[in-house]
Amino acid sequence: MTKYKPTAPFNVPLMLLIPEYTKKLGVETKAFPTNKGILFYGSFRTFGGTERDVNGVFSIENTAVVDTWYRPEIKSDCRVMVLQSGAVYEILGEPENINMQNQYLKFKVKAIKGGA
């Protein structure tokens, strides 16, 4: 079995935003406080985004792949902020614990943007 080796250095500062759940009128809501989070470093590669064709409309989603050291706090309901730009991304799917060795983690993210 060949051992996984990341291709890029973990030199991009990222902030893990962990959701806080509150219950209002019986409905659970999720909020992401940006003033607190967990600092971690990883590689952040965008590859120019992901092309989509929905009902004949061509668009490009701002997606990226993050490789980092394994952290059990990084879960699919969290968000990631790139500290250099302030851009916030949501994690798509479940982060992959490479070879189940609790050493490296890989996951895909999609930019969160406001507007119509």
mmCIF file with all atom_site columns, C-alpha atoms in Angstrom:
data_model
loop_
_atom_site.group_PDB
_atom_site.id
_atom_site.type_symbol
_atom_site.label_atom_id
_atom_site.label_alt_id
_atom_site.label_comp_id
_atom_site.label_asym_id
_atom_site.label_entity_id
_atom_site.label_seq_id
_atom_site.pdbx_PDB_ins_code
_atom_site.Cartn_x
_atom_site.Cartn_y
_atom_site.Cartn_z
_atom_site.occupancy
_atom_site.B_iso_or_equiv
_atom_site.pdbx_formal_charge
_atom_site.auth_seq_id
_atom_site.auth_comp_id
_atom_site.auth_asym_id
_atom_site.auth_atom_id
_atom_site.pdbx_PDB_model_num
ATOM 1   C CA . MET A 1 1   ? 0.000   0.000  0.000   1.00 0.00 ? 1   MET A CA 1
ATOM 2   C CA . THR A 1 2   ? 1.397   3.374  -1.015  1.00 0.00 ? 2   THR A CA 1
ATOM 3   C CA . LYS A 1 3   ? 1.262   6.076  1.576   1.00 0.00 ? 3   LYS A CA 1
ATOM 4   C CA . TYR A 1 4   ? -0.629  9.285  0.716   1.00 0.00 ? 4   TYR A CA 1
ATOM 5   C CA . LYS A 1 5   ? 1.607   12.331 0.422   1.00 0.00 ? 5   LYS A CA 1
ATOM 6   C CA . PRO A 1 6   ? 0.098   15.812 -0.087  1.00 0.00 ? 6   PRO A CA 1
ATOM 7   C CA . THR A 1 7   ? 1.274   17.565 -3.240  1.00 0.00 ? 7   THR A CA 1
ATOM 8   C CA . ALA A 1 8   ? 1.177   21.141 -1.896  1.00 0.00 ? 8   ALA A CA 1
ATOM 9   C CA . PRO A 1 9   ? 2.454   22.619 1.377   1.00 0.00 ? 9   PRO A CA 1
ATOM 10  C CA . PHE A 1 10  ? -0.045  23.487 4.110   1.00 0.00 ? 10  PHE A CA 1
ATOM 11  C CA . ASN A 1 11  ? 0.720   27.224 4.071   1.00 0.00 ? 11  ASN A CA 1
ATOM 12  C CA . VAL A 1 12  ? -2.701  28.877 3.627   1.00 0.00 ? 12  VAL A CA 1
ATOM 13  C CA . PRO A 1 13  ? -4.171  30.201 6.911   1.00 0.00 ? 13  PRO A CA 1
ATOM 14  C CA . LEU A 1 14  ? -7.814  29.110 7.270   1.00 0.00 ? 14  LEU A CA 1
ATOM 15  C CA . MET A 1 15  ? -10.411 29.573 10.008  1.00 0.00 ? 15  MET A CA 1
ATOM 16  C CA . LEU A 1 16  ? -12.825 26.769 10.842  1.00 0.00 ? 16  LEU A CA 1
ATOM 17  C CA . LEU A 1 17  ? -16.258 28.219 11.643  1.00 0.00 ? 17  LEU A CA 1
ATOM 18  C CA . ILE A 1 18  ? -18.209 25.803 13.816  1.00 0.00 ? 18  ILE A CA 1
ATOM 19  C CA . PRO A 1 19  ? -21.994 26.288 13.815  1.00 0.00 ? 19  PRO A CA 1
ATOM 20  C CA . GLU A 1 20  ? -23.892 27.206 16.948  1.00 0.00 ? 20  GLU A CA 1
ATOM 21  C CA . TYR A 1 21  ? -27.447 25.876 17.125  1.00 0.00 ? 21  TYR A CA 1
ATOM 22  C CA . THR A 1 22  ? -30.266 27.746 18.848  1.00 0.00 ? 22  THR A CA 1
ATOM 23  C CA . LYS A 1 23  ? -33.916 26.862 19.118  1.00 0.00 ? 23  LYS A CA 1
ATOM 24  C CA . LYS A 1 24  ? -36.452 29.638 18.467  1.00 0.00 ? 24  LYS A CA 1
ATOM 25  C CA . LEU A 1 25  ? -40.174 28.892 18.493  1.00 0.00 ? 25  LEU A CA 1
ATOM 26  C CA . GLY A 1 26  ? -39.419 25.193 18.184  1.00 0.00 ? 26  GLY A CA 1
ATOM 27  C CA . VAL A 1 27  ? -37.251 25.636 15.088  1.00 0.00 ? 27  VAL A CA 1
ATOM 28  C CA . GLU A 1 28  ? -33.538 24.921 15.292  1.00 0.00 ? 28  GLU A CA 1
ATOM 29  C CA . THR A 1 29  ? -31.437 27.572 13.575  1.00 0.00 ? 29  THR A CA 1
ATOM 30  C CA . LYS A 1 30  ? -27.752 27.462 12.720  1.00 0.00 ? 30  LYS A CA 1
ATOM 31  C CA . ALA A 1 31  ? -25.421 30.462 13.036  1.00 0.00 ? 31  ALA A CA 1
ATOM 32  C CA . PHE A 1 32  ? -21.721 30.784 12.252  1.00 0.00 ? 32  PHE A CA 1
ATOM 33  C CA . PRO A 1 33  ? -19.923 33.278 14.493  1.00 0.00 ? 33  PRO A CA 1
ATOM 34  C CA . THR A 1 34  ? -17.033 34.790 12.538  1.00 0.00 ? 34  THR A CA 1
ATOM 35  C CA . ASN A 1 35  ? -15.369 36.342 15.584  1.00 0.00 ? 35  ASN A CA 1
ATOM 36  C CA . LYS A 1 36  ? -14.328 32.943 16.941  1.00 0.00 ? 36  LYS A CA 1
ATOM 37  C CA . GLY A 1 37  ? -13.114 29.835 15.267  1.00 0.00 ? 37  GLY A CA 1
ATOM 38  C CA . ILE A 1 38  ? -10.196 27.448 15.013  1.00 0.00 ? 38  ILE A CA 1
ATOM 39  C CA . LEU A 1 39  ? -7.119  28.519 13.059  1.00 0.00 ? 39  LEU A CA 1
ATOM 40  C CA . PHE A 1 40  ? -5.569  25.823 10.891  1.00 0.00 ? 40  PHE A CA 1
ATOM 41  C CA . TYR A 1 41  ? -3.312  25.655 7.848   1.00 0.00 ? 41  TYR A CA 1
ATOM 42  C CA . GLY A 1 42  ? -3.863  23.750 4.627   1.00 0.00 ? 42  GLY A CA 1
ATOM 43  C CA . SER A 1 43  ? -3.473  23.826 0.873   1.00 0.00 ? 43  SER A CA 1
ATOM 44  C CA . PHE A 1 44  ? -6.280  25.600 -1.002  1.00 0.00 ? 44  PHE A CA 1
ATOM 45  C CA . ARG A 1 45  ? -6.656  24.844 -4.722  1.00 0.00 ? 45  ARG A CA 1
ATOM 46  C CA . THR A 1 46  ? -9.494  26.246 -6.837  1.00 0.00 ? 46  THR A CA 1
ATOM 47  C CA . PHE A 1 47  ? -8.739  24.850 -10.321 1.00 0.00 ? 47  PHE A CA 1
ATOM 48  C CA . GLY A 1 48  ? -10.876 27.675 -11.761 1.00 0.00 ? 48  GLY A CA 1
ATOM 49  C CA . GLY A 1 49  ? -14.141 26.469 -10.192 1.00 0.00 ? 49  GLY A CA 1
ATOM 50  C CA . THR A 1 50  ? -16.682 23.878 -11.323 1.00 0.00 ? 50  THR A CA 1
ATOM 51  C CA . GLU A 1 51  ? -18.633 24.231 -14.577 1.00 0.00 ? 51  GLU A CA 1
ATOM 52  C CA . ARG A 1 52  ? -22.392 23.620 -14.424 1.00 0.00 ? 52  ARG A CA 1
ATOM 53  C CA . ASP A 1 53  ? -25.121 23.518 -17.040 1.00 0.00 ? 53  ASP A CA 1
ATOM 54  C CA . VAL A 1 54  ? -28.588 23.770 -15.481 1.00 0.00 ? 54  VAL A CA 1
ATOM 55  C CA . ASN A 1 55  ? -31.581 24.055 -17.828 1.00 0.00 ? 55  ASN A CA 1
ATOM 56  C CA . GLY A 1 56  ? -29.364 25.377 -20.606 1.00 0.00 ? 56  GLY A CA 1
ATOM 57  C CA . VAL A 1 57  ? -27.746 28.048 -18.419 1.00 0.00 ? 57  VAL A CA 1
ATOM 58  C CA . PHE A 1 58  ? -23.974 27.712 -18.165 1.00 0.00 ? 58  PHE A CA 1
ATOM 59  C CA . SER A 1 59  ? -22.390 28.875 -14.915 1.00 0.00 ? 59  SER A CA 1
ATOM 60  C CA . ILE A 1 60  ? -19.215 28.390 -12.909 1.00 0.00 ? 60  ILE A CA 1
ATOM 61  C CA . GLU A 1 61  ? -19.384 27.650 -9.192  1.00 0.00 ? 61  GLU A CA 1
ATOM 62  C CA . ASN A 1 62  ? -16.516 28.889 -7.078  1.00 0.00 ? 62  ASN A CA 1
ATOM 63  C CA . THR A 1 63  ? -15.241 25.604 -5.602  1.00 0.00 ? 63  THR A CA 1
ATOM 64  C CA . ALA A 1 64  ? -11.928 24.514 -4.128  1.00 0.00 ? 64  ALA A CA 1
ATOM 65  C CA . VAL A 1 65  ? -10.201 21.472 -2.652  1.00 0.00 ? 65  VAL A CA 1
ATOM 66  C CA . VAL A 1 66  ? -8.582  21.715 0.784   1.00 0.00 ? 66  VAL A CA 1
ATOM 67  C CA . ASP A 1 67  ? -5.891  19.348 2.088   1.00 0.00 ? 67  ASP A CA 1
ATOM 68  C CA . THR A 1 68  ? -4.851  19.713 5.714   1.00 0.00 ? 68  THR A CA 1
ATOM 69  C CA . TRP A 1 69  ? -3.758  17.873 8.809   1.00 0.00 ? 69  TRP A CA 1
ATOM 70  C CA . TYR A 1 70  ? -6.454  15.711 10.360  1.00 0.00 ? 70  TYR A CA 1
ATOM 71  C CA . ARG A 1 71  ? -8.655  17.555 12.857  1.00 0.00 ? 71  ARG A CA 1
ATOM 72  C CA . PRO A 1 72  ? -11.734 15.830 14.291  1.00 0.00 ? 72  PRO A CA 1
ATOM 73  C CA . GLU A 1 73  ? -13.482 19.233 14.608  1.00 0.00 ? 73  GLU A CA 1
ATOM 74  C CA . ILE A 1 74  ? -13.723 19.598 10.814  1.00 0.00 ? 74  ILE A CA 1
ATOM 75  C CA . LYS A 1 75  ? -17.147 18.227 9.877   1.00 0.00 ? 75  LYS A CA 1
ATOM 76  C CA . SER A 1 76  ? -19.591 18.582 7.004   1.00 0.00 ? 76  SER A CA 1
ATOM 77  C CA . ASP A 1 77  ? -21.763 21.175 8.802   1.00 0.00 ? 77  ASP A CA 1
ATOM 78  C CA . CYS A 1 78  ? -18.842 23.588 9.318   1.00 0.00 ? 78  CYS A CA 1
ATOM 79  C CA . ARG A 1 79  ? -17.635 26.439 7.157   1.00 0.00 ? 79  ARG A CA 1
ATOM 80  C CA . VAL A 1 80  ? -14.122 27.544 6.251   1.00 0.00 ? 80  VAL A CA 1
ATOM 81  C CA . MET A 1 81  ? -12.911 31.137 5.956   1.00 0.00 ? 81  MET A CA 1
ATOM 82  C CA . VAL A 1 82  ? -9.802  31.999 3.940   1.00 0.00 ? 82  VAL A CA 1
ATOM 83  C CA . LEU A 1 83  ? -8.100  34.569 6.170   1.00 0.00 ? 83  LEU A CA 1
ATOM 84  C CA . GLN A 1 84  ? -6.225  36.312 3.319   1.00 0.00 ? 84  GLN A CA 1
ATOM 85  C CA . SER A 1 85  ? -9.425  37.190 1.435   1.00 0.00 ? 85  SER A CA 1
ATOM 86  C CA . GLY A 1 86  ? -12.201 36.821 4.027   1.00 0.00 ? 86  GLY A CA 1
ATOM 87  C CA . ALA A 1 87  ? -14.099 34.525 1.627   1.00 0.00 ? 87  ALA A CA 1
ATOM 88  C CA . VAL A 1 88  ? -16.322 31.958 3.354   1.00 0.00 ? 88  VAL A CA 1
ATOM 89  C CA . TYR A 1 89  ? -16.877 28.467 1.966   1.00 0.00 ? 89  TYR A CA 1
ATOM 90  C CA . GLU A 1 90  ? -19.224 25.660 2.992   1.00 0.00 ? 90  GLU A CA 1
ATOM 91  C CA . ILE A 1 91  ? -17.932 22.097 3.132   1.00 0.00 ? 91  ILE A CA 1
ATOM 92  C CA . LEU A 1 92  ? -19.456 19.820 0.496   1.00 0.00 ? 92  LEU A CA 1
ATOM 93  C CA . GLY A 1 93  ? -19.984 16.246 1.637   1.00 0.00 ? 93  GLY A CA 1
ATOM 94  C CA . GLU A 1 94  ? -18.106 14.537 4.423   1.00 0.00 ? 94  GLU A CA 1
ATOM 95  C CA . PRO A 1 95  ? -14.382 15.366 4.802   1.00 0.00 ? 95  PRO A CA 1
ATOM 96  C CA . GLU A 1 96  ? -12.221 12.380 3.877   1.00 0.00 ? 96  GLU A CA 1
ATOM 97  C CA . ASN A 1 97  ? -9.876  10.986 6.528   1.00 0.00 ? 97  ASN A CA 1
ATOM 98  C CA . ILE A 1 98  ? -7.162  9.731  4.135   1.00 0.00 ? 98  ILE A CA 1
ATOM 99  C CA . ASN A 1 99  ? -6.534  5.987  4.643   1.00 0.00 ? 99  ASN A CA 1
ATOM 100 C CA . MET A 1 100 ? -8.320  6.274  8.028   1.00 0.00 ? 100 MET A CA 1
ATOM 101 C CA . GLN A 1 101 ? -4.962  7.093  9.632   1.00 0.00 ? 101 GLN A CA 1
ATOM 102 C CA . ASN A 1 102 ? -6.005  10.369 11.335  1.00 0.00 ? 102 ASN A CA 1
ATOM 103 C CA . GLN A 1 103 ? -3.086  12.129 9.671   1.00 0.00 ? 103 GLN A CA 1
ATOM 104 C CA . TYR A 1 104 ? -4.442  13.986 6.604   1.00 0.00 ? 104 TYR A CA 1
ATOM 105 C CA . LEU A 1 105 ? -7.877  15.333 5.736   1.00 0.00 ? 105 LEU A CA 1
ATOM 106 C CA . LYS A 1 106 ? -9.218  16.258 2.295   1.00 0.00 ? 106 LYS A CA 1
ATOM 107 C CA . PHE A 1 107 ? -12.505 17.975 1.456   1.00 0.00 ? 107 PHE A CA 1
ATOM 108 C CA . LYS A 1 108 ? -14.212 20.087 -1.195  1.00 0.00 ? 108 LYS A CA 1
ATOM 109 C CA . VAL A 1 109 ? -15.716 23.513 -0.478  1.00 0.00 ? 109 VAL A CA 1
ATOM 110 C CA . LYS A 1 110 ? -18.085 25.869 -2.309  1.00 0.00 ? 110 LYS A CA 1
ATOM 111 C CA . ALA A 1 111 ? -18.136 29.663 -1.930  1.00 0.00 ? 111 ALA A CA 1
ATOM 112 C CA . ILE A 1 112 ? -21.044 31.259 -0.107  1.00 0.00 ? 112 ILE A CA 1
ATOM 113 C CA . LYS A 1 113 ? -22.173 34.441 -1.823  1.00 0.00 ? 113 LYS A CA 1
ATOM 114 C CA . GLY A 1 114 ? -25.110 36.736 -1.366  1.00 0.00 ? 114 GLY A CA 1
ATOM 115 C CA . GLY A 1 115 ? -27.171 38.260 -4.125  1.00 0.00 ? 115 GLY A CA 1
ATOM 116 C CA . ALA A 1 116 ? -29.715 37.077 -6.631  1.00 0.00 ? 116 ALA A CA 1
#
